[in-house]
Amino acid sequence: AQSVTQLGSHVSVSEGALVLLRCNYSSSVPPYLFWYVQYPNQGLQLLLKYTTGATLVKGINGFEAEFKKSETSFHLTKPSAHMSDAAEYFCAVSDTGGFKTIFGAGTRLFVKA
Amino acid sequence: GAVVSQHPSRVICKSGTSVKIECRSLDFQATTMFWYRQFPKQSLMLMATSNEGSKATYEQGVEKDKFLINHASLTLSTLTVTSAHPEDSSFYICSATTDREAHGYTFGSGTRLTVV
């Protein structure tokens, strides 16, 4: 079985500060890992994904995440937060068969001016 | 890029009536579509997986007679909430993929259902 834990339901940063959203996963098989962003009353947009290969993954809008197998983590970072980054972020995991994606509970990012 | 259109974006219906939500892949053929439900301030819960031309696979605890899913073509899946009740009020989101191995999932923009 697979599961995802996002540490912190709310994260608040100042504009220009580092963004760090934490995600830990559990999987009995090599996982595929994802970060999605959701704006109010909208669907999800894929920020980045890790399948195989390079463990540091770069996504859209300046976000990146690093797959650390030893720590079972896939934390999302961005060097400098913008006001437009304020949204809900979901970490997700699926198995290599790709049949089902399990989502974390989400982290709401607030960006202060 | 791949686009998934979900319609309607918002719907209000009376208790006891049925509501149909459409999910269309606009520029690709979706072999598999997924339906999720999201409660306020919570994550997405997978309701069912539908493959074109076959019966949907429902997750445990999801009533298949209440949430009817049809995936009649490679570009369209529908979710019908039958005999809706206020507790069915939620945000419903579909996603579609044509390339499961590469995990090319694209999400619709969601449907806010309110049952009064």
PDB file of C-alpha atoms in Angstrom:
ATOM      1  CA  ALA A   1       0.000   0.000   0.000  1.00  0.00           C
ATOM      2  CA  GLN A   2       1.081   3.521  -0.615  1.00  0.00           C
ATOM      3  CA  SER A   3       0.549   6.647   1.421  1.00  0.00           C
ATOM      4  CA  VAL A   4       1.605  10.263   1.506  1.00  0.00           C
ATOM      5  CA  THR A   5       2.124  12.533   4.499  1.00  0.00           C
ATOM      6  CA  GLN A   6       2.401  16.267   4.086  1.00  0.00           C
ATOM      7  CA  LEU A   7       3.845  17.922   7.153  1.00  0.00           C
ATOM      8  CA  GLY A   8       2.026  21.117   7.951  1.00  0.00           C
ATOM      9  CA  SER A   9      -1.451  21.894   6.731  1.00  0.00           C
ATOM     10  CA  HIS A  10      -0.520  25.583   6.545  1.00  0.00           C
ATOM     11  CA  VAL A  11       2.770  27.261   5.715  1.00  0.00           C
ATOM     12  CA  SER A  12       3.254  31.008   5.736  1.00  0.00           C
ATOM     13  CA  VAL A  13       6.252  32.768   4.189  1.00  0.00           C
ATOM     14  CA  SER A  14       7.139  36.315   3.308  1.00  0.00           C
ATOM     15  CA  GLU A  15       7.404  37.376  -0.295  1.00  0.00           C
ATOM     16  CA  GLY A  16      10.932  36.684  -1.486  1.00  0.00           C
ATOM     17  CA  ALA A  17      11.593  34.060   1.172  1.00  0.00           C
ATOM     18  CA  LEU A  18      12.354  30.399   0.637  1.00  0.00           C
ATOM     19  CA  VAL A  19       9.386  28.087   0.209  1.00  0.00           C
ATOM     20  CA  LEU A  20       9.704  24.583   1.675  1.00  0.00           C
ATOM     21  CA  LEU A  21       6.754  22.200   1.626  1.00  0.00           C
ATOM     22  CA  ARG A  22       7.411  18.802   3.129  1.00  0.00           C
ATOM     23  CA  CYS A  23       6.243  15.470   1.813  1.00  0.00           C
ATOM     24  CA  ASN A  24       7.050  11.960   2.971  1.00  0.00           C
ATOM     25  CA  TYR A  25       5.776   8.851   1.272  1.00  0.00           C
ATOM     26  CA  SER A  26       5.412   5.180   1.919  1.00  0.00           C
ATOM     27  CA  SER A  27       5.583   2.675  -0.889  1.00  0.00           C
ATOM     28  CA  SER A  28       6.464  -0.985  -1.219  1.00  0.00           C
ATOM     29  CA  VAL A  29       7.504  -0.492  -4.828  1.00  0.00           C
ATOM     30  CA  PRO A  30       9.559   2.197  -6.526  1.00  0.00           C
ATOM     31  CA  PRO A  31       7.269   5.203  -6.434  1.00  0.00           C
ATOM     32  CA  TYR A  32       6.350   7.837  -8.912  1.00  0.00           C
ATOM     33  CA  LEU A  33       6.006  11.135  -7.065  1.00  0.00           C
ATOM     34  CA  PHE A  34       4.192  14.322  -7.963  1.00  0.00           C
ATOM     35  CA  TRP A  35       3.488  17.813  -6.751  1.00  0.00           C
ATOM     36  CA  TYR A  36       0.307  19.548  -7.830  1.00  0.00           C
ATOM     37  CA  VAL A  37      -0.984  23.064  -7.193  1.00  0.00           C
ATOM     38  CA  GLN A  38      -4.639  23.965  -6.802  1.00  0.00           C
ATOM     39  CA  TYR A  39      -6.094  27.454  -6.885  1.00  0.00           C
ATOM     40  CA  PRO A  40      -9.540  28.077  -5.357  1.00  0.00           C
ATOM     41  CA  ASN A  41     -12.382  26.348  -7.160  1.00  0.00           C
ATOM     42  CA  GLN A  42     -10.073  24.962  -9.806  1.00  0.00           C
ATOM     43  CA  GLY A  43      -8.630  21.627 -10.734  1.00  0.00           C
ATOM     44  CA  LEU A  44      -5.069  20.544 -10.152  1.00  0.00           C
ATOM     45  CA  GLN A  45      -2.074  21.605 -12.160  1.00  0.00           C
ATOM     46  CA  LEU A  46       1.033  19.470 -12.276  1.00  0.00           C
ATOM     47  CA  LEU A  47       4.104  21.286 -10.952  1.00  0.00           C
ATOM     48  CA  LEU A  48       6.602  18.485 -11.382  1.00  0.00           C
ATOM     49  CA  LYS A  49       7.009  14.749 -11.214  1.00  0.00           C
ATOM     50  CA  TYR A  50       9.678  12.178 -10.452  1.00  0.00           C
ATOM     51  CA  THR A  51       9.590   8.854 -12.221  1.00  0.00           C
ATOM     52  CA  THR A  52      13.152   7.654 -12.685  1.00  0.00           C
ATOM     53  CA  GLY A  53      16.588   9.122 -13.257  1.00  0.00           C
ATOM     54  CA  ALA A  54      17.784  12.382 -11.774  1.00  0.00           C
ATOM     55  CA  THR A  55      16.569  12.806  -8.228  1.00  0.00           C
ATOM     56  CA  LEU A  56      16.408  16.596  -8.396  1.00  0.00           C
ATOM     57  CA  VAL A  57      13.399  17.503 -10.460  1.00  0.00           C
ATOM     58  CA  LYS A  58      12.686  20.967 -11.778  1.00  0.00           C
ATOM     59  CA  GLY A  59       9.136  22.036 -12.468  1.00  0.00           C
ATOM     60  CA  ILE A  60       7.157  25.029 -13.537  1.00  0.00           C
ATOM     61  CA  ASN A  61       7.079  28.425 -11.854  1.00  0.00           C
ATOM     62  CA  GLY A  62      10.546  27.977 -10.366  1.00  0.00           C
ATOM     63  CA  PHE A  63       9.661  25.027  -8.148  1.00  0.00           C
ATOM     64  CA  GLU A  64      11.843  21.989  -7.687  1.00  0.00           C
ATOM     65  CA  ALA A  65      11.808  18.856  -5.569  1.00  0.00           C
ATOM     66  CA  GLU A  66      14.360  16.252  -4.603  1.00  0.00           C
ATOM     67  CA  PHE A  67      13.626  12.561  -4.283  1.00  0.00           C
ATOM     68  CA  LYS A  68      15.485  11.136  -1.302  1.00  0.00           C
ATOM     69  CA  LYS A  69      14.941   7.416  -1.099  1.00  0.00           C
ATOM     70  CA  SER A  70      16.795   7.021   2.193  1.00  0.00           C
ATOM     71  CA  GLU A  71      14.503   9.579   3.802  1.00  0.00           C
ATOM     72  CA  THR A  72      11.399   8.595   1.815  1.00  0.00           C
ATOM     73  CA  SER A  73      10.914  12.265   1.134  1.00  0.00           C
ATOM     74  CA  PHE A  74      10.031  14.468  -1.803  1.00  0.00           C
ATOM     75  CA  HIS A  75      10.068  18.014  -0.442  1.00  0.00           C
ATOM     76  CA  LEU A  76       9.061  20.927  -2.668  1.00  0.00           C
ATOM     77  CA  THR A  77      11.125  24.101  -2.678  1.00  0.00           C
ATOM     78  CA  LYS A  78      11.263  27.475  -4.354  1.00  0.00           C
ATOM     79  CA  PRO A  79      14.067  29.963  -3.638  1.00  0.00           C
ATOM     80  CA  SER A  80      11.902  33.078  -3.633  1.00  0.00           C
ATOM     81  CA  ALA A  81       8.177  33.161  -2.996  1.00  0.00           C
ATOM     82  CA  HIS A  82       5.833  35.312  -5.037  1.00  0.00           C
ATOM     83  CA  MET A  83       2.364  36.430  -4.044  1.00  0.00           C
ATOM     84  CA  SER A  84       1.001  34.379  -6.912  1.00  0.00           C
ATOM     85  CA  ASP A  85       2.346  31.209  -5.295  1.00  0.00           C
ATOM     86  CA  ALA A  86      -0.359  31.359  -2.627  1.00  0.00           C
ATOM     87  CA  ALA A  87      -2.412  28.216  -3.201  1.00  0.00           C
ATOM     88  CA  GLU A  88      -2.986  24.667  -2.015  1.00  0.00           C
ATOM     89  CA  TYR A  89      -0.232  22.187  -2.800  1.00  0.00           C
ATOM     90  CA  PHE A  90      -0.680  18.436  -2.974  1.00  0.00           C
ATOM     91  CA  CYS A  91       1.991  15.788  -2.934  1.00  0.00           C
ATOM     92  CA  ALA A  92       0.997  12.515  -4.574  1.00  0.00           C
ATOM     93  CA  VAL A  93       2.390   9.047  -5.138  1.00  0.00           C
ATOM     94  CA  SER A  94       1.544   6.294  -7.545  1.00  0.00           C
ATOM     95  CA  ASP A  95       3.049   2.919  -8.244  1.00  0.00           C
ATOM     96  CA  THR A  96       5.058   2.166 -11.324  1.00  0.00           C
ATOM     97  CA  GLY A  97       1.988   0.599 -12.854  1.00  0.00           C
ATOM     98  CA  GLY A  98       0.429   4.000 -12.757  1.00  0.00           C
ATOM     99  CA  PHE A  99      -2.973   2.687 -11.932  1.00  0.00           C
ATOM    100  CA  LYS A 100      -3.853   4.855  -8.979  1.00  0.00           C
ATOM    101  CA  THR A 101      -2.590   8.111  -7.546  1.00  0.00           C
ATOM    102  CA  ILE A 102      -2.773   8.714  -3.803  1.00  0.00           C
ATOM    103  CA  PHE A 103      -2.834  12.320  -2.649  1.00  0.00           C
ATOM    104  CA  GLY A 104      -1.587  13.856   0.538  1.00  0.00           C
ATOM    105  CA  ALA A 105      -3.852  16.030   2.644  1.00  0.00           C
ATOM    106  CA  GLY A 106      -2.506  19.190   1.110  1.00  0.00           C
ATOM    107  CA  THR A 107      -0.586  22.206   2.386  1.00  0.00           C
ATOM    108  CA  ARG A 108      -1.988  25.690   2.105  1.00  0.00           C
ATOM    109  CA  LEU A 109       0.767  28.186   1.278  1.00  0.00           C
ATOM    110  CA  PHE A 110       0.274  31.789   2.387  1.00  0.00           C
ATOM    111  CA  VAL A 111       2.604  34.485   1.074  1.00  0.00           C
ATOM    112  CA  LYS A 112       2.853  37.706   3.049  1.00  0.00           C
ATOM    113  CA  ALA A 113       3.730  40.997   1.457  1.00  0.00           C
TER     114      ALA A 113
ATOM    115  CA  GLY B   1      -0.531  20.566 -24.051  1.00  0.00           C
ATOM    116  CA  ALA B   2      -3.273  18.171 -23.060  1.00  0.00           C
ATOM    117  CA  VAL B   3      -6.531  19.784 -21.983  1.00  0.00           C
ATOM    118  CA  VAL B   4      -9.400  18.281 -20.037  1.00  0.00           C
ATOM    119  CA  SER B   5     -12.680  20.154 -20.024  1.00  0.00           C
ATOM    120  CA  GLN B   6     -15.119  19.568 -17.197  1.00  0.00           C
ATOM    121  CA  HIS B   7     -18.679  20.831 -17.300  1.00  0.00           C
ATOM    122  CA  PRO B   8     -20.509  22.350 -15.562  1.00  0.00           C
ATOM    123  CA  SER B   9     -18.180  24.255 -13.271  1.00  0.00           C
ATOM    124  CA  ARG B  10     -20.967  24.870 -10.790  1.00  0.00           C
ATOM    125  CA  VAL B  11     -24.387  23.319 -10.341  1.00  0.00           C
ATOM    126  CA  ILE B  12     -27.120  23.690  -7.776  1.00  0.00           C
ATOM    127  CA  CYS B  13     -29.820  21.063  -7.709  1.00  0.00           C
ATOM    128  CA  LYS B  14     -32.738  20.088  -5.571  1.00  0.00           C
ATOM    129  CA  SER B  15     -32.584  17.110  -3.274  1.00  0.00           C
ATOM    130  CA  GLY B  16     -33.786  13.982  -5.025  1.00  0.00           C
ATOM    131  CA  THR B  17     -32.816  15.032  -8.523  1.00  0.00           C
ATOM    132  CA  SER B  18     -29.924  13.720 -10.604  1.00  0.00           C
ATOM    133  CA  VAL B  19     -26.972  15.656 -11.926  1.00  0.00           C
ATOM    134  CA  LYS B  20     -24.612  14.762 -14.752  1.00  0.00           C
ATOM    135  CA  ILE B  21     -21.032  15.998 -14.903  1.00  0.00           C
ATOM    136  CA  GLU B  22     -19.035  15.698 -18.115  1.00  0.00           C
ATOM    137  CA  CYS B  23     -15.318  15.261 -18.508  1.00  0.00           C
ATOM    138  CA  ARG B  24     -13.848  15.634 -21.985  1.00  0.00           C
ATOM    139  CA  SER B  25     -10.327  15.277 -23.260  1.00  0.00           C
ATOM    140  CA  LEU B  26     -10.104  17.956 -25.925  1.00  0.00           C
ATOM    141  CA  ASP B  27      -6.926  17.159 -27.823  1.00  0.00           C
ATOM    142  CA  PHE B  28      -6.091  13.596 -26.927  1.00  0.00           C
ATOM    143  CA  GLN B  29      -7.733  10.225 -26.514  1.00  0.00           C
ATOM    144  CA  ALA B  30      -8.058   9.297 -22.877  1.00  0.00           C
ATOM    145  CA  THR B  31      -7.815   5.581 -22.295  1.00  0.00           C
ATOM    146  CA  THR B  32      -8.412   6.039 -18.598  1.00  0.00           C
ATOM    147  CA  MET B  33     -10.302   8.659 -16.654  1.00  0.00           C
ATOM    148  CA  PHE B  34     -10.467   9.086 -12.919  1.00  0.00           C
ATOM    149  CA  TRP B  35     -13.142  10.727 -10.777  1.00  0.00           C
ATOM    150  CA  TYR B  36     -12.260  12.364  -7.487  1.00  0.00           C
ATOM    151  CA  ARG B  37     -14.243  13.998  -4.744  1.00  0.00           C
ATOM    152  CA  GLN B  38     -12.850  16.773  -2.599  1.00  0.00           C
ATOM    153  CA  PHE B  39     -14.426  17.995   0.618  1.00  0.00           C
ATOM    154  CA  PRO B  40     -13.678  21.527   1.838  1.00  0.00           C
ATOM    155  CA  LYS B  41     -10.089  21.946   2.980  1.00  0.00           C
ATOM    156  CA  GLN B  42      -9.371  18.278   2.345  1.00  0.00           C
ATOM    157  CA  SER B  43      -7.494  16.226  -0.173  1.00  0.00           C
ATOM    158  CA  LEU B  44      -8.803  14.446  -3.219  1.00  0.00           C
ATOM    159  CA  MET B  45     -10.388  11.072  -2.689  1.00  0.00           C
ATOM    160  CA  LEU B  46     -10.467   8.731  -5.652  1.00  0.00           C
ATOM    161  CA  MET B  47     -14.011   7.584  -6.325  1.00  0.00           C
ATOM    162  CA  ALA B  48     -13.618   5.453  -9.415  1.00  0.00           C
ATOM    163  CA  THR B  49     -11.511   4.638 -12.426  1.00  0.00           C
ATOM    164  CA  SER B  50     -13.109   4.314 -15.811  1.00  0.00           C
ATOM    165  CA  ASN B  51     -11.704   2.762 -18.950  1.00  0.00           C
ATOM    166  CA  GLU B  52     -13.274   3.366 -22.308  1.00  0.00           C
ATOM    167  CA  GLY B  53     -15.807   0.726 -23.189  1.00  0.00           C
ATOM    168  CA  SER B  54     -15.776  -1.113 -19.886  1.00  0.00           C
ATOM    169  CA  LYS B  55     -17.396  -0.806 -16.491  1.00  0.00           C
ATOM    170  CA  ALA B  56     -15.888   1.590 -14.005  1.00  0.00           C
ATOM    171  CA  THR B  57     -13.922   0.316 -11.032  1.00  0.00           C
ATOM    172  CA  TYR B  58     -15.171   1.895  -7.842  1.00  0.00           C
ATOM    173  CA  GLU B  59     -13.181   2.471  -4.693  1.00  0.00           C
ATOM    174  CA  GLN B  60     -14.298   0.864  -1.480  1.00  0.00           C
ATOM    175  CA  GLY B  61     -17.150   2.733   0.110  1.00  0.00           C
ATOM    176  CA  VAL B  62     -18.312   4.450  -3.071  1.00  0.00           C
ATOM    177  CA  GLU B  63     -21.854   3.517  -4.067  1.00  0.00           C
ATOM    178  CA  LYS B  64     -21.804   2.599  -7.728  1.00  0.00           C
ATOM    179  CA  ASP B  65     -25.577   2.877  -8.009  1.00  0.00           C
ATOM    180  CA  LYS B  66     -25.430   6.399  -6.677  1.00  0.00           C
ATOM    181  CA  PHE B  67     -22.468   7.591  -8.705  1.00  0.00           C
ATOM    182  CA  LEU B  68     -22.973   6.288 -12.223  1.00  0.00           C
ATOM    183  CA  ILE B  69     -19.953   6.515 -14.463  1.00  0.00           C
ATOM    184  CA  ASN B  70     -20.029   6.102 -18.208  1.00  0.00           C
ATOM    185  CA  HIS B  71     -16.973   6.166 -20.453  1.00  0.00           C
ATOM    186  CA  ALA B  72     -18.506   5.562 -23.833  1.00  0.00           C
ATOM    187  CA  SER B  73     -15.763   7.110 -25.933  1.00  0.00           C
ATOM    188  CA  LEU B  74     -12.066   7.879 -25.733  1.00  0.00           C
ATOM    189  CA  THR B  75     -12.809  11.549 -25.184  1.00  0.00           C
ATOM    190  CA  LEU B  76     -15.783  11.581 -22.842  1.00  0.00           C
ATOM    191  CA  SER B  77     -16.609  10.260 -19.394  1.00  0.00           C
ATOM    192  CA  THR B  78     -19.650  11.239 -17.389  1.00  0.00           C
ATOM    193  CA  LEU B  79     -20.436  11.063 -13.694  1.00  0.00           C
ATOM    194  CA  THR B  80     -24.104  11.099 -12.755  1.00  0.00           C
ATOM    195  CA  VAL B  81     -25.022  11.709  -9.152  1.00  0.00           C
ATOM    196  CA  THR B  82     -28.418  10.049  -8.803  1.00  0.00           C
ATOM    197  CA  SER B  83     -31.049  11.088  -6.296  1.00  0.00           C
ATOM    198  CA  ALA B  84     -28.711  13.702  -4.893  1.00  0.00           C
ATOM    199  CA  HIS B  85     -28.839  14.670  -1.237  1.00  0.00           C
ATOM    200  CA  PRO B  86     -27.194  17.552   0.626  1.00  0.00           C
ATOM    201  CA  GLU B  87     -24.399  15.260   1.829  1.00  0.00           C
ATOM    202  CA  ASP B  88     -23.417  14.764  -1.815  1.00  0.00           C
ATOM    203  CA  SER B  89     -22.512  18.422  -2.031  1.00  0.00           C
ATOM    204  CA  SER B  90     -18.837  18.542  -2.833  1.00  0.00           C
ATOM    205  CA  PHE B  91     -16.201  19.439  -5.403  1.00  0.00           C
ATOM    206  CA  TYR B  92     -15.850  16.747  -8.051  1.00  0.00           C
ATOM    207  CA  ILE B  93     -12.741  16.585 -10.243  1.00  0.00           C
ATOM    208  CA  CYS B  94     -11.911  14.332 -13.150  1.00  0.00           C
ATOM    209  CA  SER B  95      -8.541  13.495 -14.599  1.00  0.00           C
ATOM    210  CA  ALA B  96      -7.587  11.752 -17.793  1.00  0.00           C
ATOM    211  CA  THR B  97      -4.546  10.035 -19.182  1.00  0.00           C
ATOM    212  CA  THR B  98      -3.487   8.476 -22.391  1.00  0.00           C
ATOM    213  CA  ASP B  99      -0.076   7.344 -21.327  1.00  0.00           C
ATOM    214  CA  ARG B 100      -0.188   5.671 -17.967  1.00  0.00           C
ATOM    215  CA  GLU B 101       3.461   4.709 -18.002  1.00  0.00           C
ATOM    216  CA  ALA B 102       4.574   8.291 -18.335  1.00  0.00           C
ATOM    217  CA  HIS B 103       1.933   9.441 -15.905  1.00  0.00           C
ATOM    218  CA  GLY B 104       0.546  12.089 -18.172  1.00  0.00           C
ATOM    219  CA  TYR B 105      -2.412  12.918 -15.999  1.00  0.00           C
ATOM    220  CA  THR B 106      -4.386  16.030 -16.806  1.00  0.00           C
ATOM    221  CA  PHE B 107      -7.067  17.332 -14.467  1.00  0.00           C
ATOM    222  CA  GLY B 108     -10.317  19.055 -15.251  1.00  0.00           C
ATOM    223  CA  SER B 109     -11.176  22.322 -13.550  1.00  0.00           C
ATOM    224  CA  GLY B 110     -13.703  20.688 -11.236  1.00  0.00           C
ATOM    225  CA  THR B 111     -17.433  20.905 -10.601  1.00  0.00           C
ATOM    226  CA  ARG B 112     -18.870  22.446  -7.460  1.00  0.00           C
ATOM    227  CA  LEU B 113     -22.101  20.578  -6.691  1.00  0.00           C
ATOM    228  CA  THR B 114     -24.507  22.032  -4.177  1.00  0.00           C
ATOM    229  CA  VAL B 115     -27.627  20.072  -3.291  1.00  0.00           C
ATOM    230  CA  VAL B 116     -30.347  22.072  -1.578  1.00  0.00           C
TER     231      VAL B 116
END
